[in-house]
Coordinates of C-alpha atoms (C1' of nucleotides) in Angstrom, one line a residue:
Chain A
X1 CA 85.0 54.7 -35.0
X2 CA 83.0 52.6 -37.7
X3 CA 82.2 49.1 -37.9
X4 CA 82.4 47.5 -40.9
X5 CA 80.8 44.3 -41.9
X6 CA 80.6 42.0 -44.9
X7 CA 77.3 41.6 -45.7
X8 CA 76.2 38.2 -48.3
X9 CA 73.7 40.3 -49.7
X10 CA 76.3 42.3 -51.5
X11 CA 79.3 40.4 -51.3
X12 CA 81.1 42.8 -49.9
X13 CA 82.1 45.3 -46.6
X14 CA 79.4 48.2 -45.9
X15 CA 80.0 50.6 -43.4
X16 CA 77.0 49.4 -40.9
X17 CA 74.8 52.1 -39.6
X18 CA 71.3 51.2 -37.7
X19 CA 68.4 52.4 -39.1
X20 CA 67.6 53.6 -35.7
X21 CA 70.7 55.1 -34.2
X22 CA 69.3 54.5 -30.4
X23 CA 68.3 50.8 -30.9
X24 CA 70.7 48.2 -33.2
X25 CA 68.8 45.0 -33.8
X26 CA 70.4 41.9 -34.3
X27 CA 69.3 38.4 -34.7
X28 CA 70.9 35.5 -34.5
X29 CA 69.0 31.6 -35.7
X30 CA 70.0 29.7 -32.5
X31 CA 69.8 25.8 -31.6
X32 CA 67.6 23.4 -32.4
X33 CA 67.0 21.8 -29.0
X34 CA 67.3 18.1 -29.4
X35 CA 70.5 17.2 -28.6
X36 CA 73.9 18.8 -27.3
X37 CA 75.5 21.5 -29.4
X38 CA 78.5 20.6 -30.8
X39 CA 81.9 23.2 -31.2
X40 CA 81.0 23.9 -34.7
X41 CA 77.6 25.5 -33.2
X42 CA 79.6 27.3 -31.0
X43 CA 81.4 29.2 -33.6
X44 CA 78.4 31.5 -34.4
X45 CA 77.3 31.6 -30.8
X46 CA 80.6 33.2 -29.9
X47 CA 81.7 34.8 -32.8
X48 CA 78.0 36.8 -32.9
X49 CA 78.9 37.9 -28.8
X50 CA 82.0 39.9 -30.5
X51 CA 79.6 41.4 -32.7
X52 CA 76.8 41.9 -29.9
X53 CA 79.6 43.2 -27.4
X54 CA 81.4 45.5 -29.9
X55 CA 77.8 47.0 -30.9
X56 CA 77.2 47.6 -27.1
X57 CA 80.6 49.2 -27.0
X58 CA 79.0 51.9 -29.6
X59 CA 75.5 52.3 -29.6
X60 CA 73.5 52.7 -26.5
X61 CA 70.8 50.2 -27.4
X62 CA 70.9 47.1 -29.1
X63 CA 68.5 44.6 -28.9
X64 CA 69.7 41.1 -29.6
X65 CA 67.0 37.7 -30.5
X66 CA 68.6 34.5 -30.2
X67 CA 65.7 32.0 -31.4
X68 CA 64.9 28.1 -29.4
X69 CA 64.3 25.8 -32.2
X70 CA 61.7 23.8 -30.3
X71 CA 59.2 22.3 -32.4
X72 CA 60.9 20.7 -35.6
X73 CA 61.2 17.1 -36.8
X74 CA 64.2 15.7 -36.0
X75 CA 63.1 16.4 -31.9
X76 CA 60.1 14.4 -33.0
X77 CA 62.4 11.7 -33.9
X78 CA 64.5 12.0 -30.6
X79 CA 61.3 11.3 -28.7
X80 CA 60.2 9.0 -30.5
X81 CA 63.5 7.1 -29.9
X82 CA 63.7 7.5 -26.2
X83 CA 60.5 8.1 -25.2
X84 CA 61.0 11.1 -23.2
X85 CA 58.0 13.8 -23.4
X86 CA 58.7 16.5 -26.4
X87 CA 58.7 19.5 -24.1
X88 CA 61.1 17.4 -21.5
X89 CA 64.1 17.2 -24.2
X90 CA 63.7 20.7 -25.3
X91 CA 63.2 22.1 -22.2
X92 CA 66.4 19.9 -20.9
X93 CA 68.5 20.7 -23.8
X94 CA 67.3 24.5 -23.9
X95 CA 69.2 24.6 -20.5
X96 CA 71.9 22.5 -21.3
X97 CA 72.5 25.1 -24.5
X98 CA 72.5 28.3 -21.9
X99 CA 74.9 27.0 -19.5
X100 CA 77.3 25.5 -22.5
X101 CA 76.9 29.3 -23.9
X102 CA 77.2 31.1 -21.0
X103 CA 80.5 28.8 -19.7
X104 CA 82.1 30.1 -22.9
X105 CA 81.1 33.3 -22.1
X106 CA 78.0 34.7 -24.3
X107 CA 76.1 36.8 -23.0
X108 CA 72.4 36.0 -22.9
X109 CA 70.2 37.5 -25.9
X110 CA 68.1 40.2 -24.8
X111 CA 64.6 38.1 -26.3
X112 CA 65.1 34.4 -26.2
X113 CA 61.9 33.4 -28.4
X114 CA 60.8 29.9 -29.0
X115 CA 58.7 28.5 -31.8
X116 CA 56.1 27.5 -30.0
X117 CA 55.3 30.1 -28.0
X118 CA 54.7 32.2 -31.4
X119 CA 52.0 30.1 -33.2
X120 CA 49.7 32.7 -34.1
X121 CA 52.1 34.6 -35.3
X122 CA 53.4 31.8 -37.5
X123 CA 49.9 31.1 -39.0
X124 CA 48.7 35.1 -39.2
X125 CA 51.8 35.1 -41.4
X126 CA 50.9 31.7 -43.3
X127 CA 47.1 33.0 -43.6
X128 CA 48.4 36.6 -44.9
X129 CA 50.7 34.8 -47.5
X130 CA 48.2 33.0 -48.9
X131 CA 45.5 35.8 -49.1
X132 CA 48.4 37.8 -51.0
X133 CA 48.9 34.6 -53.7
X134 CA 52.1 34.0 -52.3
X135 CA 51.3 30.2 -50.8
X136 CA 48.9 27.9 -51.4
X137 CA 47.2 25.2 -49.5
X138 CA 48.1 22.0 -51.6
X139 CA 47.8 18.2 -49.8
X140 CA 47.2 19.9 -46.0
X141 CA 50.2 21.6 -46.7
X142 CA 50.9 25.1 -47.2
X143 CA 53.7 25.6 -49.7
X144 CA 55.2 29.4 -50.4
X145 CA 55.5 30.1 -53.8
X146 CA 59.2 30.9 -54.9
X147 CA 57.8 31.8 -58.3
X148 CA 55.8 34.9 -56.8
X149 CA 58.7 36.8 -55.3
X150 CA 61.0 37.8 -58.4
X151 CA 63.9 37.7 -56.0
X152 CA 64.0 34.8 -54.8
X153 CA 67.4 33.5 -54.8
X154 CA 69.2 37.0 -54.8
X155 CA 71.0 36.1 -51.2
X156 CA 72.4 32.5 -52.3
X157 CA 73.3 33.9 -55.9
X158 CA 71.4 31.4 -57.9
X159 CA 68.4 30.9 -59.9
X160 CA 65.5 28.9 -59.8
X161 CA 66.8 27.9 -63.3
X162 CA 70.1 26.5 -61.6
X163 CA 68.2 24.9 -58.6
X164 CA 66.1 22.8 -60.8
X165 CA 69.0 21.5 -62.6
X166 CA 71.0 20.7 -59.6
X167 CA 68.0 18.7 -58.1
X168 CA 69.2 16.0 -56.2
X169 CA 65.6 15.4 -54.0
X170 CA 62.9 13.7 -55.3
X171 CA 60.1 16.9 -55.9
X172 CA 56.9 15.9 -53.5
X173 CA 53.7 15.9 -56.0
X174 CA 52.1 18.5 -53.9
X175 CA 54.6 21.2 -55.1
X176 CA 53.6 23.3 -57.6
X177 CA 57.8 24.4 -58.2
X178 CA 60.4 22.3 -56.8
X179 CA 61.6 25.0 -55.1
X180 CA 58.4 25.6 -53.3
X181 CA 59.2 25.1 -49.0
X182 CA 56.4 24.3 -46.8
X183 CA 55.2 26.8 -44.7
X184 CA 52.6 24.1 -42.8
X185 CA 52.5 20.5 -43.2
X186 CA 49.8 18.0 -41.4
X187 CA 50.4 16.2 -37.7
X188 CA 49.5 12.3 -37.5
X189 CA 47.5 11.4 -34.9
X190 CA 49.4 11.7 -32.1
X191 CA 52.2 14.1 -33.0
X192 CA 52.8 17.2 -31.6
X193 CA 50.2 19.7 -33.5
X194 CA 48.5 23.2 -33.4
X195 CA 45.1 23.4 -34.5
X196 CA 45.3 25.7 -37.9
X197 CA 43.2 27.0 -40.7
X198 CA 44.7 24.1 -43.0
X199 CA 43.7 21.4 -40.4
X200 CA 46.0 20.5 -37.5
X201 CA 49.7 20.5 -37.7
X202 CA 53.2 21.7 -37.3
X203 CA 55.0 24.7 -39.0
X204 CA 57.8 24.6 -41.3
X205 CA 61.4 24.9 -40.1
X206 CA 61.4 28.8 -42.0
X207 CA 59.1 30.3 -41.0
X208 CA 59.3 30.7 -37.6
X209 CA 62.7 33.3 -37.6
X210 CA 60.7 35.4 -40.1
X211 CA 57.6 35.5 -37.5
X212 CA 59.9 36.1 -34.3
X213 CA 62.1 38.7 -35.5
X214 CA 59.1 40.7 -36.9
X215 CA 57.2 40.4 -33.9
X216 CA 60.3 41.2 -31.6
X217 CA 62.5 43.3 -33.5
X218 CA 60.0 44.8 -36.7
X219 CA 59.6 44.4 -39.8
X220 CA 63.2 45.3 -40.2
X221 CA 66.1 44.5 -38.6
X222 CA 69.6 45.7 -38.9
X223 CA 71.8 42.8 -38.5
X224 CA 71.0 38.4 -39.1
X225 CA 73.3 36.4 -38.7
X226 CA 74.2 32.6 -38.8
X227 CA 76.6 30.0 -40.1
X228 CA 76.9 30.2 -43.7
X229 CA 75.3 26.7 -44.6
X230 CA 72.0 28.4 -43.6
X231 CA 72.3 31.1 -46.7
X232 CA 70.2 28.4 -48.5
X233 CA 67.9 27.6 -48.2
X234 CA 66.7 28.5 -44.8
X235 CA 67.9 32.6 -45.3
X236 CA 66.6 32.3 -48.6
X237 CA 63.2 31.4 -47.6
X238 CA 63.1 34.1 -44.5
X239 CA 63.6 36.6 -47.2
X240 CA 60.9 35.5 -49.1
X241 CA 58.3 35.4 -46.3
X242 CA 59.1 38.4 -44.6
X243 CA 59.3 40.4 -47.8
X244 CA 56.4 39.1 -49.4
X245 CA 54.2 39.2 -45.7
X246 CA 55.5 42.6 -45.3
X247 CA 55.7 44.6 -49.4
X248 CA 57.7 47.4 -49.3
X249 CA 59.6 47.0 -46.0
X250 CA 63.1 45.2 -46.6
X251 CA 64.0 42.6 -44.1
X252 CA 67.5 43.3 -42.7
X253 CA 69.7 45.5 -43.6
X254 CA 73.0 43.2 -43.0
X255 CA 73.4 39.6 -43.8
X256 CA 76.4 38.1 -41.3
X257 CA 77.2 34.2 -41.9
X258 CA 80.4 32.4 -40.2
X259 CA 82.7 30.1 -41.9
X260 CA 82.8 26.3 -40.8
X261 CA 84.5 24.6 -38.5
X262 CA 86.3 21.5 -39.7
X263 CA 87.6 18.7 -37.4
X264 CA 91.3 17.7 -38.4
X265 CA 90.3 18.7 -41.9
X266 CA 87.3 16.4 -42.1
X267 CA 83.8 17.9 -42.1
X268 CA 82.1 17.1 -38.2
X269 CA 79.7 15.0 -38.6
X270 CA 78.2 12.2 -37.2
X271 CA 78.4 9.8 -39.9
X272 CA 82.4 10.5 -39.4
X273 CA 82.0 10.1 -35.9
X274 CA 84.1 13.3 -34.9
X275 CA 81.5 15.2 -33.0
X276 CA 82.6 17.2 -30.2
X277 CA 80.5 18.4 -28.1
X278 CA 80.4 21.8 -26.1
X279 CA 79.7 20.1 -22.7
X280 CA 82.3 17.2 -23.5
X281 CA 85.3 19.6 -24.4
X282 CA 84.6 22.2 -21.2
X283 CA 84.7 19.1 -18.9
X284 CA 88.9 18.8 -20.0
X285 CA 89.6 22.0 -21.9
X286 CA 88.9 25.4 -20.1
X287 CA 86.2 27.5 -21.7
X288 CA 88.2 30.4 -22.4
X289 CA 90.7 28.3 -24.2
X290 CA 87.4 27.1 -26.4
X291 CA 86.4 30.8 -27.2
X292 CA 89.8 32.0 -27.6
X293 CA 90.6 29.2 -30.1
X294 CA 87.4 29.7 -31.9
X295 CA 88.2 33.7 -31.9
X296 CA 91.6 32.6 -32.9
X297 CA 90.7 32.8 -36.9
X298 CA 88.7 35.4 -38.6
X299 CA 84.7 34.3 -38.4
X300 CA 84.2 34.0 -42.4
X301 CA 87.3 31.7 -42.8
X302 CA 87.2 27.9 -42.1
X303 CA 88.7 26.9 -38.5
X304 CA 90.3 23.4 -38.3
X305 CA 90.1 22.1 -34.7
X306 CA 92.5 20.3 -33.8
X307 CA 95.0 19.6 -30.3
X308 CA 97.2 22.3 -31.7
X309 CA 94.5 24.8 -32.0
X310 CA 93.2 24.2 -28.5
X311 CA 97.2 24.0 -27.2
X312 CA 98.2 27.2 -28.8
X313 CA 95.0 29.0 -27.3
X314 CA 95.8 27.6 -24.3
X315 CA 99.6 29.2 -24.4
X316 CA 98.3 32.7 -25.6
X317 CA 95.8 33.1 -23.1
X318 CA 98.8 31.8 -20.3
X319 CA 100.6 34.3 -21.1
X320 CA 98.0 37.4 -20.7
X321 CA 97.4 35.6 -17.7
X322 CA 100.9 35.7 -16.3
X323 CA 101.5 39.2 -17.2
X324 CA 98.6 40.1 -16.1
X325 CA 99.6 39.0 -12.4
X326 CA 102.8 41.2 -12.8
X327 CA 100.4 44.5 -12.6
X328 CA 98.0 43.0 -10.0
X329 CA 98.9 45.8 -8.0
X330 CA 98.0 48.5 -9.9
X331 CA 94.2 49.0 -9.5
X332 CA 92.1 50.2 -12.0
X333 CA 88.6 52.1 -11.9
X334 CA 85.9 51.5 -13.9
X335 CA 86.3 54.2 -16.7
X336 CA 89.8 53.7 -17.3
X337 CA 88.9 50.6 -18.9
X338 CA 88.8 52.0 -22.2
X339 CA 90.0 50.1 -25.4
X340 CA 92.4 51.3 -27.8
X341 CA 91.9 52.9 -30.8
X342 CA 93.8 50.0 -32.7
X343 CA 91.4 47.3 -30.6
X344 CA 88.0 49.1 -32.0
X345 CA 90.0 49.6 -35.3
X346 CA 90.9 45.7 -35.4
X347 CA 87.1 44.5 -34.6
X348 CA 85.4 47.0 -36.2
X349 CA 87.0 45.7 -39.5
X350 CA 84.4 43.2 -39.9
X351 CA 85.5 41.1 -36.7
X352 CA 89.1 41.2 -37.6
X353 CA 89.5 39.0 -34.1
X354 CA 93.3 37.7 -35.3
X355 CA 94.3 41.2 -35.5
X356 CA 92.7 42.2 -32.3
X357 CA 94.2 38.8 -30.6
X358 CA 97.8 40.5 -32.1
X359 CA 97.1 43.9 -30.6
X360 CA 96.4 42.9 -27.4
X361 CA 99.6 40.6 -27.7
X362 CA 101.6 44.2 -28.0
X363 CA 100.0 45.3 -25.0
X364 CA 101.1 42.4 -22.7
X365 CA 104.3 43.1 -24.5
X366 CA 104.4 46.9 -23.7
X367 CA 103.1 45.7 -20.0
X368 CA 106.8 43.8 -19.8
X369 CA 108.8 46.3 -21.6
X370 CA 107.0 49.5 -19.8
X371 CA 109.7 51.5 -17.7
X372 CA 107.5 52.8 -15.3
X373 CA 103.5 52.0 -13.7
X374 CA 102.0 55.0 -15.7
X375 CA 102.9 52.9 -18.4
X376 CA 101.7 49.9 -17.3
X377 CA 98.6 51.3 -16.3
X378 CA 97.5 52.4 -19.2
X379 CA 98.4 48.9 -20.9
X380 CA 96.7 47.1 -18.7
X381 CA 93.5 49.0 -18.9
X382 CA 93.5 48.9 -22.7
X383 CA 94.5 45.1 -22.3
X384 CA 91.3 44.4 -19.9
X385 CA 89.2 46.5 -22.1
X386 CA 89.8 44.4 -24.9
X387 CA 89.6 41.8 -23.2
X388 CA 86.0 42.4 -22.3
X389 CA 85.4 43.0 -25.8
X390 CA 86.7 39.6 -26.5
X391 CA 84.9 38.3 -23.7
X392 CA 88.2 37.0 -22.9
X393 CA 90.9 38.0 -19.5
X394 CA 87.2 38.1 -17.3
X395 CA 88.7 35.9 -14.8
X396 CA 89.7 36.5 -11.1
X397 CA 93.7 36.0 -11.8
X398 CA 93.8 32.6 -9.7
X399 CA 90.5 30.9 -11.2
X400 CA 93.4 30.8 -14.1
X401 CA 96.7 30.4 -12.3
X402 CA 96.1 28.5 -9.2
X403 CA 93.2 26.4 -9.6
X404 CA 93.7 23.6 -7.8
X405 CA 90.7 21.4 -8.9
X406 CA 91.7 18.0 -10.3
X407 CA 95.4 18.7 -9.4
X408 CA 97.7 16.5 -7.2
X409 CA 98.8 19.7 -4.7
X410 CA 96.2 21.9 -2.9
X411 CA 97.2 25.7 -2.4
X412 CA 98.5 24.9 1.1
X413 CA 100.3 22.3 0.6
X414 CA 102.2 24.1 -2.7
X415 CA 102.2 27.2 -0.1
X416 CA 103.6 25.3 2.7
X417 CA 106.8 24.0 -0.1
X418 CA 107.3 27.3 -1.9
X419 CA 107.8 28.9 1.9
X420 CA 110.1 25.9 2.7
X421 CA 112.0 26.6 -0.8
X422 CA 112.2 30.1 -0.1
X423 CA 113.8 29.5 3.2
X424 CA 116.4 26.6 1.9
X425 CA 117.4 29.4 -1.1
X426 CA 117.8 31.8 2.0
X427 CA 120.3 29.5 3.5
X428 CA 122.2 29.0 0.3
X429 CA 120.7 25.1 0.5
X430 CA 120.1 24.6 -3.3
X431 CA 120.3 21.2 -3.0
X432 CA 117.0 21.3 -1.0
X433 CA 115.5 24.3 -3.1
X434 CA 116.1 22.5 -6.2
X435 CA 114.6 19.0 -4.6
X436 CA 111.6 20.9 -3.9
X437 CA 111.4 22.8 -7.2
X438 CA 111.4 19.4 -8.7
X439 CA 108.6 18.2 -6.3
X440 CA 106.9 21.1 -7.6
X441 CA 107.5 20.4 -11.7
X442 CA 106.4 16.6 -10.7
X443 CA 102.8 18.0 -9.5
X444 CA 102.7 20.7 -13.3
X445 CA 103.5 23.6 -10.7
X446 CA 105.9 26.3 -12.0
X447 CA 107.5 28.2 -9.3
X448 CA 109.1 31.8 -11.0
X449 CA 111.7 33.8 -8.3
X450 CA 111.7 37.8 -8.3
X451 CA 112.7 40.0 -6.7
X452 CA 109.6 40.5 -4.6
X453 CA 109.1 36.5 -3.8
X454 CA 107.9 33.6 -5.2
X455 CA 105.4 33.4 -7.5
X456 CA 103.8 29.5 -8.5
X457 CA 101.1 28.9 -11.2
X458 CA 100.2 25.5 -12.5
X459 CA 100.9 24.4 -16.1
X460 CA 97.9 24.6 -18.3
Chain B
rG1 C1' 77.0 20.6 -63.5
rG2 C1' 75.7 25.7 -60.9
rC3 C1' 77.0 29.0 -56.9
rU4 C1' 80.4 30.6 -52.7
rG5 C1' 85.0 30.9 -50.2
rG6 C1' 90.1 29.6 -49.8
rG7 C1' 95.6 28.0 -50.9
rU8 C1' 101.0 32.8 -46.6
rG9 C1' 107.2 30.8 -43.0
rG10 C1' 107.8 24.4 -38.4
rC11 C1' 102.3 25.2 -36.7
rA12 C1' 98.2 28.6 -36.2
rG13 C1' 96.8 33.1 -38.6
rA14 C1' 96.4 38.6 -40.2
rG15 C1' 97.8 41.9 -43.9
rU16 C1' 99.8 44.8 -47.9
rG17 C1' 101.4 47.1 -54.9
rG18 C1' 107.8 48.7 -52.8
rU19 C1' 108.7 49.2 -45.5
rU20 C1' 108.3 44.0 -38.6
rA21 C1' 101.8 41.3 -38.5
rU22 C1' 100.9 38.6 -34.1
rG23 C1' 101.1 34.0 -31.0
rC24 C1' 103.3 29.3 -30.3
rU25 C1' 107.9 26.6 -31.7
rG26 C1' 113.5 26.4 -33.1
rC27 C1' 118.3 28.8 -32.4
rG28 C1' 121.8 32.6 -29.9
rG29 C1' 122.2 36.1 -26.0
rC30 C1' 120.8 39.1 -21.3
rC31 C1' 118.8 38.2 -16.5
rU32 C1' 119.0 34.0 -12.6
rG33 C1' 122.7 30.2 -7.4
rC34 C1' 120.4 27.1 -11.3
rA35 C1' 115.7 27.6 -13.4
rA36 C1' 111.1 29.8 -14.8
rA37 C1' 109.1 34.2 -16.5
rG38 C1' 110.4 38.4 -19.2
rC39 C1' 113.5 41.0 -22.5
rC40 C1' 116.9 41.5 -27.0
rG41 C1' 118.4 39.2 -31.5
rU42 C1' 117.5 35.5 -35.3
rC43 C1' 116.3 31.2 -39.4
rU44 C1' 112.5 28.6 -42.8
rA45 C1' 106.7 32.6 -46.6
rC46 C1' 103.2 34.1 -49.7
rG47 C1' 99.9 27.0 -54.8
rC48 C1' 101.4 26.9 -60.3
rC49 C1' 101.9 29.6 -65.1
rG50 C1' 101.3 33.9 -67.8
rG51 C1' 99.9 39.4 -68.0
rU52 C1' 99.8 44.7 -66.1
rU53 C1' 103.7 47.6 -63.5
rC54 C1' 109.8 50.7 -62.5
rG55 C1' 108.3 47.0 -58.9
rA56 C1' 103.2 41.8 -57.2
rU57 C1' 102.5 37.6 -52.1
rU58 C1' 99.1 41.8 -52.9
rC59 C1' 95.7 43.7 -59.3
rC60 C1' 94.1 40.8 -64.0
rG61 C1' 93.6 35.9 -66.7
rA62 C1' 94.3 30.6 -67.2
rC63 C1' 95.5 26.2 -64.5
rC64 C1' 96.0 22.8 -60.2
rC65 C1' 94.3 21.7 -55.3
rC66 C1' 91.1 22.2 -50.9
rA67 C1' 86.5 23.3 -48.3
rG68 C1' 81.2 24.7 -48.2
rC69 C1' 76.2 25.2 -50.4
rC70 C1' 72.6 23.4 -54.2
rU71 C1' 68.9 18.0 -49.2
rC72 C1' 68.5 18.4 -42.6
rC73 C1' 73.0 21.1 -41.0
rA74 C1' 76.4 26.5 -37.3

RNA sequence: GGCUGGGUGGCAGAGUGGUUAUGCUGCGGCCUGCAAAGCCGUCUACGCCGGUUCGAUUCCGACCCCAGCCUCCA
């Protein structure tokens, strides 16, 4: 079974094969620790996990980087604001990032690096670029030269030509080409610094992912990805360095860049004010319901989030809930959790995660229509698998069903009425039975008779 | 202005040169003491205009509209 990705480089699907069949690498440009993520930073987070789970699913190795943004200026700013030590907010939002991640279900990178635990790399890198005549030292800065790498500007499609004439910045005097990025500008006193061959100061934002992932991963990797406003220039600029530090070695193999996420149609911003937040939403919205509803469109196609996303995940993922509680009884072992052919098929088309949400949708529906358990059985293990592809269905039933946190009943007391109900419906007292059903409605439980008892779940 | 994507039924969202996406919702039915759940059936589609074709929502061209990037940004 192949995967299939669409890689920007090309502009279209390749078939993706490692370069080392035993080890896939992947890396992924994580947060910049300054403040909380938002749901839009989410999307690649969780959209990536499909990617890093379904690689898992086929090769036996893969080694997955996720980077910490933790020296850059706009955490500068924040501490300048508040006050609070630089290493105290990164350190603070660092962990706030992991649990956000990990309550929508990613599963931790293999290598977590952080910027500032790589500055020699960072300035071996700077140093070697310079020796090579591919930056200079201009000002205390160290600016890469775009006009020594003939490529540059082969991932974003465009030309130095065009990038001049669409200038909307004011070009620093230092630069020798607009398009020149800085590689190492100067501290003020003061300001977080490293001591460096061009005086002391701070590394640009680029250069840092090309530094990590070579020292991590090699000089090439199979697989970066990010959203797709980092194309340019940030992607841009890793290509440059890493090629230019390292001639003759390409720099990865497959370029993997996400769609936005829009909020009611508008751009998320904070000039809008419509910034929602990762650890705001989980505090009233389950987290699956958040990963199924950013699963819920295809990763290179623009997501609107909106109530009616978030409902509408919230009813799908019900529903494999509920069925899923019809086949409790059948117990599974571990290796007959296989997925399907049409699951792998689905996800292997470049993260087709619609048409794998619509495949396992037929299997809940071949759970219900299934004649027999043999049947059943083999749905549901197809249906888990997939789930755990998804990273979706990983819940012990009730966490989902009958979680009583926050809710007007606890489980005895809804208990303690369903027995009651049963009882009344035993003596033909529907009066009673239907008093307490509505009791029952009034606290968002919903009771469902069968033939084997009473089942009750709470409305989501 | 340059470069990317995209416009599918009430909503979300796949896909395809001729055949049911899928989920939620609406409507009818089965089941049920009544419900709920489930099942069965069913109504609204492919931005606009041309072209290619026996046949286009699907390919080609023009147009309109939307979003993103070109500056920090997932």
């Amino acid at each position: 079974m192949s995967i299939k990705l669409y890689n920007t480089l090309t502009r279209r699907k390749e078939d993706f094969t490692p370069l080392d069949p035993d080890r896939v690498t992947m890396y992924l440009c994580g947060p910049t620790v300054y403040s909380y993520a938002h749901i839009g930073n989410a999307r690649p987070a969780v959209v990536f996990d499909v990617l890093n789970r379904l690689l898992r699913h086929h090769y036996k190795t893969v080694v997955f980087a996720r980077n910490i943004t933790d020296v850059d200026d706009k955490i500068i700013a924040a501490s300048e604001v508040s006050g609070e030590p630089i290493d105290a907010i990164t350190e603070r939002f660092t962990d706030i990032y992991n649990e956000d991640m990990q309550a929508l279900g990613v599963l931790p990178p293999d290598i977590e690096p952080r910027a500032t635990a790589h500055m020699p790399e960072m300035i071996a890198m700077i140093a070697q670029l310079i020796e090579t005549g591919h930056a200079y030292e201009s000002d205390q800065h160290v600016l890469f030269s775009v006009t020594s790498y003939p490529d540059y500007g082969k991932l974003a499609n465009r030309s130095l030509d065009d990038m001049q004439a669409g200038a909307r910045v004011e070009v620093a005097d230092y630069k020798r080409h607009p398009g020149d990025f800085v590689l190492w500008k100067p501290s003020a006193d003061g300001q977080v610094g490293w001591d460096s061959p061009w005086g002391r100061g701070r590394p640009g934002w680029h250069i840092e992912c090309s530094a990590m992932s070579a020292r991590h991963l090699g000089k090439t990797i199979d697989i970066h990805c990010g959203g797709i406003d980092l194309i340019f220039p940030h992607h841009e600029n890793e290509i440059a360095q890493s090629c230019c530090a390292h001639p003759g070695t390409p720099f990865v193999r497959y370029w993997v860049h996400n769609g936005f996420l829009t909020m009611n149609q508008d751009k998320m911003a904070k000039s809008v004010g419509n910034v929602l937040t990762v650890n705001e939403l989980r505090k009233r919205v389950h987290p699956e319901v958040l990963r199924l509803a950013l699963l819920s469109a295809q990763y290179r196609q623009p997501l609107d989030w909106n109530e009616d996303v978030v409902q509408q995940a919230t009813d799908r993922l019900d529903k494999m809930y509920c069925t899923l509680r019809s086949v409790e009884n059948i117990q599974l072992s571990e290796d007959e959790l296989t997925p399907g052919e049409e699951m792998l098929a689905a996800l292997g088309d470049d993260l087709n995660t619609p048409k794998a949400l619509a495949v396992m949708a037929k299997l809940v529906s071949r759970i219900n229509v299934a004649t027999d358990d043999d049947e059943r059985r083999v749905a549901k293990a197809q249906l888990l698998a997939s789930g755990r592809l998804m990273g979706l269905l990983e819940l012990p039933l009730n966490e989902w069903l009958q979680n009583c946190q926050g809710r007007a009943l606890s489980s005895e007391q809804i208990n303690a009425l369903v027995t009651e109900r049963e009882h009344a419906r035993a003596n033909r007292n529907f009066q009673r039975a239907d008093e307490i059903r509505q009791q029952l409605t009034d606290a968002s439980v919903q009771i469902e008779d069968s033939n084997e008892g009473t089942l009750w779940k709470f409305l989501q």
